[in-house]
Amino acid sequence: MPRTEEPDTRAAVVELAGVSVRYGSAKAPVTALDGVDVRIHAGEFVVLVGPSGCGKTSLLRVVAGFERPATGRARVRGSLPRPGAGAGVVFQQPRLFPWRTVGGNLAFALARLGVPRSDRPGRIAELLERVGLPGMAGRRTWELSGGQQQRVALARALAAEPELLLMDEPFAALDALTRERLQGEVRALAGRLGTTVLFVTHSAEEAVLLGSRVLVMAAGPGRVVAELPVDLARGPGTDVSALRSSPEFARLRGRLAEIMRRGAVPGP
Amino acid sequence: MTAPTTTTAASGPDRPPQPVPEPAGTGAVADSPRRDRLREAFRWGGLRLVALAVLLAAWQAVVSAEVWPRVLVPSPGDVWRQFVLASTVHDGVRGYGGHLLIEHLGVSLGRIGTGSAYAVLAGVPLGLLIGTVRPLAVVLEPAVTFLRTLPPLAYLSLLVIWFGIDEAPKIWLLVIAALPPIAAATAAAVRTVPGQLVEAARALGSGPTALLLSVRLPCALPEILTGVRIAVGVAYTSVVAAETINGVPGIGGMIRDAQRYNQTALVIAGILAIGLSGIVLDALLRLVERIAVPWRGRV
Ligand SMILES: Nc1ncnc2c1ncn2[C@@H]1O[C@H](COP(=O)(O)OP(=O)(O)OP(=O)(O)O)[C@@H](O)[C@H]1O
Ligand SMILES: [Mg+2]
């Protein structure tokens, strides 16, 4: 029975219902998230924006399986979130293994996937090419700049070709040109592989450029206050710099910035 | 003859044009710190030599003043003569007690090596267990601390009763002495592996075994190697105790016998041989550390 698809009848890849996250002791609890409802469907590119400390990382950590919600329900593909269960994570810091070379860090991910040893060098070269670090496989991680390290971390997360990709401000440390290049890369990749992405950023511009849907969060306690569907052209062919100069992009970015400004004011 | 010639040539009229073909002065930037370091090394090395000379002169002065009887405080020359005697075949006698000094030292080093190797083989897994399994830590950690505080001579008697007077008690003593520092260093290092790296590995699909072997162990390796270096040092200080009974050949046995016959100069020569070889070995282990764990301090 072919029917028009409604969002709620589709199986959600990520489902958060009434999720709260608390840190600290019972005496002095910090409520990082309070009653958050989020549903993310397969192939969506959802961007979280909001001021520093509003709980973006906390939300991502719940989905990654590193944080258990104090209340509410968190599900990834119908099961309890568990680290390493198919979600690729790019953390806010590169978190590379210093005892391994750049290539060794990628090999670590490939080994966990069971990629045969002989296939790894080729895959590593290809991944490094993709993040703009060709020929860097033999380098020591600490010889790299912060932005280069973050790109290796991105390559390491991409190595598994995960169906769900969680990214926490991955491009914050990059120069404008490299950032644009990688934004295009991630956008194209997600479109090509149909990857579901949950992406955190501070930048309204980046949110509109990448997202198919933007969730605006506010602090005190952390919650989702607004949602903005983005309908900029998607797909592998779309050029990020062309998108950026389109009037549609400017309009959406303006609207999002407006929403973010209003969201920053606590309460109506 | 060739070396001075090149030096003169380098500082002669050929010298000034040399920097010109170098591109943009990068050579000078890369070169000068190395030369500074060399100069630094020479300066401190020189200071050490001066200190050594002062020490030897003071020693000789004390002996010449005859403050103490010669049999208690032999002169540097006496020690040197004993050193030479113990290191050569003379009047058909091979060194001291039928073995050259270097052979005594070699046997002791062999025991230190064997004892330390067993200590690493047992201590690293033990430390990994203590560092990762809470109930084991509760039980084993005090035991390791207990062993660590015991002076080796205290358990030597027990080891002799159990294992006799041949190699076994000596190796056991060195293993018992060297194991605690390795286990303790490994346990501490495994515990302090940054949670951020553990999370990154878990996100990539690492299970408990992969986490232990591919993350915690390599991350702890710098501290483990430091523990090994400390353990070899402990084995060094214990080997003389291990060789107090039936210790010949062995540098400790040699010192022990020399003491019995009031050969003070030979005792001192033996002590110097242990100490100097210890410095060399420590330097070697530091080198191994630098090469094996270049990421030290970067985690
Ligand atoms: N481990 C923790 N222990 C205690 N409090 C924490 C912890 N992690 C986060 N918090 C608190 O929870 C709140 C949300 O933090 P979170 O890191 O999720 O914010 P964020 O939106 O990612 O901020 P940023 O944009 O600066 O990265 C903050 O008030 C923070 O202080
Ligand atoms: Mg954050």
XYZ file of C-alpha atoms and ligand atoms in Angstrom:
599
model
C 0.000 0.000 0.000
C 1.927 3.050 -1.210
C 1.202 5.937 1.076
C 2.616 9.400 1.545
C 5.294 9.008 4.135
C 4.665 10.768 7.383
C 7.703 11.380 9.595
C 6.242 9.557 12.582
C 5.482 6.292 10.814
C 9.053 5.965 9.573
C 11.468 4.155 11.815
C 13.587 6.732 13.607
C 17.346 6.130 13.675
C 17.650 8.251 16.792
C 14.842 8.697 19.239
C 15.051 10.769 22.396
C 11.895 11.206 24.473
C 11.885 13.341 27.601
C 15.616 12.888 28.023
C 17.281 14.630 30.962
C 20.972 14.528 31.791
C 22.347 15.506 35.170
C 25.942 15.850 36.253
C 27.507 16.384 39.619
C 26.577 15.029 43.008
C 23.093 14.481 44.393
C 23.669 17.518 46.602
C 24.715 19.878 43.818
C 23.231 18.516 40.600
C 23.836 20.243 37.265
C 20.991 19.720 34.840
C 22.632 19.728 31.426
C 19.525 18.584 29.522
C 15.915 18.758 30.615
C 13.134 16.864 28.855
C 14.539 16.792 25.342
C 12.535 15.181 22.536
C 14.395 14.494 19.299
C 13.619 12.143 16.446
C 16.079 11.708 13.623
C 15.145 9.683 10.553
C 17.412 7.752 8.242
C 19.358 10.002 5.888
C 18.604 13.192 7.779
C 21.355 15.710 8.466
C 20.356 17.280 11.774
C 22.353 20.188 13.129
C 22.335 21.278 16.764
C 23.064 24.927 17.420
C 23.020 26.879 20.639
C 25.161 28.876 23.025
C 28.108 27.382 24.879
C 27.028 25.201 27.766
C 23.488 24.552 26.502
C 24.031 20.790 26.431
C 24.896 20.051 22.796
C 27.779 17.772 23.711
C 25.655 16.137 26.411
C 22.951 15.309 23.868
C 25.509 13.850 21.499
C 26.995 11.775 24.308
C 23.590 10.309 25.099
C 23.171 9.234 21.481
C 26.733 7.859 21.389
C 25.971 5.796 24.485
C 28.483 7.484 26.767
C 25.871 9.163 28.962
C 22.797 7.500 30.414
C 19.781 9.789 30.622
C 18.621 10.454 34.193
C 15.036 10.378 32.941
C 13.407 9.650 29.597
C 14.070 7.233 26.813
C 16.969 7.097 24.391
C 17.024 4.681 21.471
C 19.297 4.248 18.467
C 17.795 2.009 15.796
C 15.399 0.765 18.438
C 17.997 -0.295 20.995
C 19.731 1.315 23.926
C 22.616 3.471 22.707
C 25.912 1.645 23.062
C 29.396 2.907 22.122
C 30.813 1.162 19.090
C 27.437 -0.106 17.921
C 27.739 1.499 14.524
C 27.736 5.212 15.300
C 30.865 7.074 14.247
C 31.871 9.848 16.622
C 33.996 12.933 15.970
C 34.615 14.483 19.369
C 35.117 18.139 20.139
C 38.831 17.313 20.658
C 40.752 15.130 18.158
C 41.476 12.362 20.696
C 44.060 10.660 18.494
C 46.216 7.856 19.886
C 49.702 9.357 20.232
C 51.399 5.953 20.282
C 50.213 5.385 16.734
C 51.064 7.283 13.594
C 48.373 9.062 11.606
C 47.960 5.956 9.467
C 48.027 3.794 12.587
C 45.086 5.694 14.014
C 43.072 4.931 10.903
C 44.302 1.331 10.911
C 42.949 1.048 14.460
C 39.452 1.809 13.171
C 39.842 -0.507 10.172
C 41.109 -3.341 12.385
C 38.013 -3.064 14.592
C 35.943 -3.470 11.446
C 37.854 -6.574 10.451
C 39.351 -5.059 7.303
C 42.179 -7.407 6.238
C 45.669 -6.092 6.899
C 46.586 -6.037 3.227
C 43.625 -3.808 2.351
C 44.382 -1.221 5.009
C 47.136 0.897 3.382
C 44.949 1.590 0.362
C 41.958 2.532 2.496
C 44.134 4.754 4.695
C 45.563 6.619 1.711
C 42.072 7.141 0.342
C 40.717 8.420 3.683
C 43.612 10.842 4.113
C 43.093 12.082 0.574
C 39.463 12.732 1.400
C 40.254 14.976 4.369
C 43.004 16.820 2.523
C 46.007 15.183 4.173
C 47.470 13.037 1.385
C 50.699 11.229 2.175
C 50.529 11.990 5.901
C 50.087 8.364 7.006
C 53.595 8.081 8.448
C 53.456 11.274 10.489
C 53.312 11.421 14.270
C 50.011 12.804 15.509
C 51.630 15.463 17.686
C 53.538 16.837 14.715
C 50.214 17.897 13.216
C 48.452 21.200 13.765
C 45.191 21.206 15.718
C 43.152 21.444 12.537
C 45.091 18.627 10.880
C 44.576 16.448 13.941
C 40.853 17.131 13.825
C 40.818 16.085 10.176
C 42.558 12.811 11.044
C 39.887 12.296 13.717
C 37.257 12.875 11.029
C 38.947 10.371 8.732
C 39.095 7.864 11.586
C 35.362 8.187 12.181
C 34.668 7.927 8.441
C 36.844 4.815 8.154
C 33.979 2.675 9.408
C 31.529 4.219 6.939
C 29.028 4.430 9.788
C 25.308 4.666 9.121
C 25.089 7.239 11.889
C 27.692 9.956 12.259
C 27.876 12.123 15.395
C 30.056 15.199 15.051
C 30.813 17.717 17.775
C 32.054 21.010 16.319
C 34.481 19.145 14.069
C 35.468 22.171 11.981
C 35.857 24.768 14.738
C 39.660 24.713 14.581
C 39.969 25.017 10.787
C 40.752 27.963 8.561
C 37.893 29.190 6.383
C 39.148 27.546 3.205
C 39.787 24.111 4.680
C 36.506 24.298 6.556
C 34.611 24.946 3.325
C 36.379 22.039 1.664
C 35.494 19.651 4.471
C 31.956 20.935 4.757
C 31.549 20.072 1.093
C 33.175 16.695 1.667
C 30.961 15.746 4.589
C 27.846 17.037 2.881
C 28.603 15.095 -0.301
C 29.581 11.982 1.587
C 26.427 11.965 3.688
C 24.353 12.462 0.560
C 26.140 9.729 -1.346
C 26.085 7.097 1.383
C 22.768 8.132 2.873
C 24.482 8.614 6.234
C 22.366 9.938 9.072
C 24.233 12.802 10.710
C 23.893 14.635 14.003
C 26.171 17.643 13.828
C 26.945 20.247 16.495
C 28.061 23.766 15.653
C 28.005 27.321 16.990
C 27.718 28.785 13.540
C 24.345 29.618 11.992
C 26.042 29.667 8.615
C 27.449 26.160 8.970
C 24.114 24.902 10.303
C 22.168 26.136 7.292
C 24.840 25.043 4.838
C 24.990 21.462 6.069
C 21.722 20.623 7.748
C 18.485 19.341 6.369
C 17.017 20.363 9.715
C 18.387 22.622 12.438
C 17.512 22.259 16.123
C 18.090 25.351 18.207
C 18.953 24.771 21.836
C 18.975 27.085 24.823
C 20.702 26.853 28.161
C 19.537 26.869 31.742
C 18.506 24.010 31.674
C 19.496 22.704 28.233
C 16.536 22.107 25.927
C 15.483 22.331 22.290
C 13.593 25.592 21.767
C 13.107 25.774 18.023
C 13.351 23.821 14.821
C 14.127 25.041 11.323
C 13.766 22.829 8.254
C 16.358 23.675 5.635
C 15.604 23.016 1.989
C 18.838 23.978 0.280
C 19.619 21.689 -2.642
C 21.200 18.437 -1.460
C 22.992 15.615 -3.142
C 26.530 14.788 -4.144
C 26.770 17.380 -6.894
C 26.005 20.508 -4.933
C 28.881 22.889 -4.492
C 29.154 24.461 -1.056
C 30.604 27.758 -2.206
C 27.838 28.098 -4.806
C 25.229 27.404 -2.164
C 26.776 29.999 0.078
C 26.220 32.750 -2.467
C 22.597 31.794 -3.135
C 19.817 34.113 -1.892
C 18.057 31.134 -0.335
C 21.091 30.495 1.861
C 21.212 34.126 2.990
C 17.514 34.063 3.846
C 17.776 30.865 5.903
C 20.885 32.003 7.683
C 19.189 35.267 8.611
C 16.160 33.420 9.947
C 18.253 31.024 11.976
C 20.364 33.828 13.439
C 17.107 35.563 14.401
C 15.778 32.401 16.077
C 19.072 31.865 17.866
C 19.014 35.430 19.179
C 15.480 34.954 20.519
C 16.362 31.515 21.900
C 19.215 32.971 23.856
C 16.765 35.042 25.905
C 15.507 32.756 28.640
C 11.746 32.326 28.761
C 9.047 34.222 26.790
C 96.970 14.675 11.269
C 93.992 15.013 8.990
C 91.583 16.306 11.611
C 93.515 19.499 12.464
C 94.006 20.230 8.765
C 90.275 20.196 8.073
C 89.645 22.353 11.127
C 92.125 24.929 9.911
C 90.619 24.823 6.468
C 87.126 25.329 7.867
C 88.171 28.337 9.911
C 90.526 29.595 7.217
C 89.783 31.680 4.145
C 87.352 29.037 2.787
C 84.976 29.637 5.658
C 83.208 32.908 4.787
C 81.770 31.907 1.382
C 80.219 28.736 2.808
C 76.974 30.134 4.206
C 76.193 31.929 0.946
C 74.928 28.974 -1.142
C 72.712 27.854 1.751
C 69.065 28.645 1.030
C 67.557 31.437 3.106
C 69.537 30.759 6.264
C 67.515 27.669 7.263
C 70.752 25.746 7.632
C 72.029 28.217 10.185
C 68.820 27.998 12.208
C 68.894 24.203 12.240
C 72.615 24.119 12.914
C 73.173 26.502 15.798
C 71.041 24.761 18.467
C 72.892 21.527 17.816
C 76.248 23.272 18.175
C 74.997 24.931 21.356
C 73.984 21.555 22.733
C 77.420 20.137 21.893
C 79.122 23.054 23.621
C 76.817 22.550 26.594
C 77.673 18.835 26.757
C 81.377 19.622 26.668
C 81.035 22.203 29.411
C 79.142 19.872 31.792
C 81.312 16.898 30.851
C 84.338 19.002 31.711
C 82.823 19.938 35.060
C 82.296 16.253 35.803
C 85.904 15.431 34.982
C 87.120 18.254 37.240
C 84.915 16.993 40.085
C 86.260 13.472 39.586
C 89.858 14.718 39.660
C 89.186 16.694 42.860
C 87.664 13.593 44.448
C 90.627 11.396 43.504
C 93.094 14.034 44.772
C 91.242 14.318 48.091
C 91.207 10.527 48.382
C 94.941 10.332 47.711
C 95.575 13.179 50.193
C 93.682 11.360 52.941
C 95.666 8.180 52.261
C 99.016 10.063 52.176
C 98.221 11.772 55.493
C 97.747 8.262 56.925
C 94.645 9.281 58.877
C 93.461 5.692 58.746
C 95.478 2.464 58.324
C 96.195 1.596 54.682
C 94.354 -1.722 55.035
C 91.110 0.147 55.767
C 91.548 2.988 53.284
C 93.657 1.926 50.321
C 94.919 4.484 47.839
C 93.447 4.993 44.345
C 96.631 3.340 43.077
C 96.018 0.242 45.236
C 92.485 -0.022 43.892
C 93.749 0.328 40.346
C 96.373 -2.389 40.901
C 93.734 -4.742 42.320
C 91.523 -3.888 39.401
C 94.280 -4.813 36.963
C 95.152 -7.993 38.903
C 91.531 -9.092 38.962
C 91.205 -8.383 35.261
C 94.243 -10.333 34.066
C 95.781 -13.771 34.191
C 98.881 -13.645 36.402
C 101.142 -16.438 37.738
C 98.772 -18.903 36.127
C 95.866 -17.568 38.197
C 92.896 -16.314 36.317
C 91.706 -12.981 37.837
C 90.168 -13.516 41.229
C 88.813 -16.866 42.371
C 89.488 -18.315 38.947
C 87.442 -15.718 37.071
C 88.319 -12.350 35.587
C 86.596 -9.289 37.068
C 84.700 -8.838 33.808
C 83.467 -12.444 34.085
C 82.275 -11.886 37.656
C 80.498 -8.785 36.451
C 79.108 -10.633 33.447
C 77.644 -13.416 35.601
C 76.033 -10.833 37.912
C 74.663 -8.876 34.954
C 73.282 -12.124 33.580
C 71.462 -12.758 36.867
C 70.178 -9.186 36.906
C 68.993 -9.622 33.321
C 67.285 -12.953 33.992
C 65.674 -11.723 37.208
C 64.480 -8.499 35.608
C 63.131 -10.373 32.567
C 61.035 -12.683 34.747
C 59.938 -9.661 36.775
C 58.734 -7.941 33.583
C 56.971 -11.080 32.356
C 55.116 -11.439 35.662
C 54.930 -7.809 36.747
C 53.322 -6.270 33.662
C 50.344 -8.689 33.540
C 50.030 -8.433 37.316
C 49.995 -4.639 37.086
C 47.431 -4.768 34.276
C 45.179 -6.943 36.440
C 45.639 -4.770 39.524
C 44.988 -1.648 37.472
C 41.807 -2.924 35.841
C 40.146 -5.444 38.182
C 39.044 -3.760 41.383
C 38.723 -6.852 43.638
C 42.184 -8.040 42.602
C 43.607 -4.621 43.392
C 42.118 -4.726 46.878
C 43.852 -8.027 47.586
C 47.094 -7.776 45.603
C 48.046 -4.158 46.003
C 48.943 -4.414 49.729
C 50.857 -7.610 48.950
C 52.931 -5.831 46.326
C 53.585 -2.929 48.700
C 54.584 -5.423 51.413
C 57.092 -7.108 49.102
C 58.383 -3.750 48.007
C 59.289 -2.630 51.507
C 61.112 -5.859 52.427
C 64.914 -5.697 52.258
C 66.134 -8.584 50.052
C 68.407 -9.934 52.781
C 65.296 -10.516 54.894
C 63.912 -13.166 52.544
C 67.221 -14.548 51.278
C 67.370 -17.057 54.167
C 63.921 -18.343 53.328
C 64.820 -18.665 49.645
C 67.973 -20.610 50.563
C 65.921 -23.000 52.697
C 63.492 -23.526 49.847
C 65.742 -23.486 46.799
C 69.246 -24.365 48.040
C 72.348 -22.343 47.304
C 72.674 -22.496 43.520
C 71.164 -20.221 40.898
C 67.501 -20.612 41.847
C 67.458 -18.605 45.110
C 69.509 -15.821 43.512
C 67.135 -15.458 40.572
C 64.121 -15.679 42.870
C 65.530 -12.933 45.048
C 66.059 -10.644 42.083
C 62.579 -11.385 40.715
C 60.973 -10.630 44.068
C 62.974 -7.421 44.347
C 62.303 -6.229 40.782
C 58.656 -7.241 40.408
C 56.947 -4.731 42.743
C 58.158 -1.547 41.021
C 57.061 -2.915 37.635
C 53.652 -4.062 38.869
C 53.069 -0.804 40.742
C 54.100 1.385 37.790
C 51.945 -0.637 35.377
C 48.895 -0.525 37.661
C 49.203 3.218 38.222
C 49.720 3.916 34.525
C 46.788 1.778 33.413
C 44.528 3.570 35.876
C 45.468 6.995 34.629
C 44.867 6.309 30.931
C 42.849 9.340 29.783
C 39.126 8.563 29.696
C 38.878 10.570 26.475
C 41.072 8.091 24.624
C 39.188 5.151 26.083
C 35.931 6.682 24.848
C 37.385 7.263 21.397
C 38.430 3.612 21.219
C 35.046 2.425 22.455
C 33.292 4.547 19.856
C 35.381 2.749 17.239
C 34.070 -0.584 18.491
C 36.784 -1.723 20.903
C 35.684 -4.366 23.388
C 37.296 -4.931 26.795
C 40.178 -7.016 25.418
C 41.032 -4.606 22.618
C 40.795 -1.726 25.078
C 43.268 -3.383 27.407
C 45.771 -4.494 24.780
C 45.438 -1.763 22.156
C 44.742 1.288 24.311
C 45.571 0.884 27.988
C 48.786 -1.079 27.483
C 50.397 1.150 24.825
C 49.201 4.257 26.629
C 50.829 2.979 29.820
C 54.050 1.912 28.085
C 56.115 5.008 28.928
C 55.428 4.597 32.647
C 55.909 0.830 32.419
C 59.353 1.362 30.925
C 60.178 3.800 33.718
C 59.080 1.077 36.140
C 61.383 -1.379 34.386
C 64.271 1.040 34.697
C 63.599 1.417 38.424
C 63.272 -2.368 38.745
C 66.622 -2.990 37.058
C 68.086 -0.495 39.512
C 66.555 -2.415 42.410
C 67.890 -5.691 40.989
C 71.294 -4.014 40.793
C 71.229 -3.037 44.433
C 70.005 -6.530 45.373
C 72.461 -8.625 43.400
C 75.202 -8.303 46.030
C 72.745 -9.561 48.636
C 71.758 -12.420 46.335
C 75.397 -13.417 45.944
C 76.354 -13.414 49.623
C 75.931 -17.198 49.658
C 77.872 -19.261 47.104
C 78.138 -16.188 44.912
C 81.346 -16.928 42.984
C 81.470 -16.320 40.094
C 79.613 -13.053 40.562
C 80.655 -9.558 41.478
C 78.810 -9.790 44.818
C 80.531 -13.097 45.628
C 83.868 -11.592 44.685
C 83.321 -8.598 46.994
C 82.206 -10.936 49.753
C 85.329 -13.103 49.450
C 87.605 -10.074 49.232
C 86.018 -8.769 52.423
C 86.737 -12.079 54.159
C 90.435 -11.728 53.363
C 90.539 -7.988 54.177
C 91.287 -7.107 50.542
C 89.755 -3.647 50.901
C 91.154 -2.377 47.615
C 89.480 -5.202 45.730
C 86.186 -4.561 47.541
C 86.338 -0.965 46.356
C 87.276 -2.050 42.827
C 84.239 -4.353 42.814
C 81.959 -1.585 44.075
C 83.240 0.748 41.361
C 82.676 -1.950 38.721
C 79.047 -2.375 39.819
C 78.413 1.348 40.028
C 79.964 2.217 36.680
C 78.247 -0.626 34.836
C 75.004 0.546 36.485
C 75.425 4.023 35.037
C 76.046 2.565 31.582
C 73.035 0.255 31.824
C 70.758 3.068 33.011
C 71.886 5.211 30.092
C 71.107 2.306 27.736
C 67.643 1.864 29.224
C 66.983 5.591 28.887
C 67.960 5.315 25.237
C 65.585 2.381 24.776
C 62.839 4.449 26.393
C 63.452 7.384 24.073
C 63.386 5.164 20.997
C 60.532 2.868 22.042
C 58.115 5.516 23.333
C 58.639 8.726 21.405
C 55.150 9.798 22.464
C 56.157 10.052 26.134
C 54.556 13.142 27.608
C 52.245 13.658 24.627
C 49.207 11.754 25.852
N 31.266 15.879 33.170
C 30.553 16.932 33.596
N 30.412 17.150 34.920
C 29.698 18.204 35.375
N 29.088 19.074 34.588
C 29.180 18.915 33.252
C 29.934 17.832 32.693
N 29.855 17.918 31.345
C 29.109 19.000 31.091
N 28.694 19.597 32.227
C 27.818 20.784 32.317
O 26.671 20.528 31.542
C 26.301 21.670 30.807
C 26.237 21.325 29.332
O 27.530 20.989 28.887
P 27.809 20.578 27.386
O 29.249 20.183 27.315
O 26.834 19.581 26.955
O 27.610 21.959 26.629
P 27.855 22.336 25.088
O 26.588 22.866 24.568
O 28.465 21.234 24.359
O 28.882 23.551 25.234
P 30.061 23.990 24.230
O 29.426 24.649 23.056
O 30.847 24.976 25.043
O 30.833 22.789 23.890
C 27.322 22.740 31.142
O 26.735 23.602 32.109
C 28.473 22.000 31.727
O 29.081 22.759 32.714
Mg 30.351 20.915 23.542
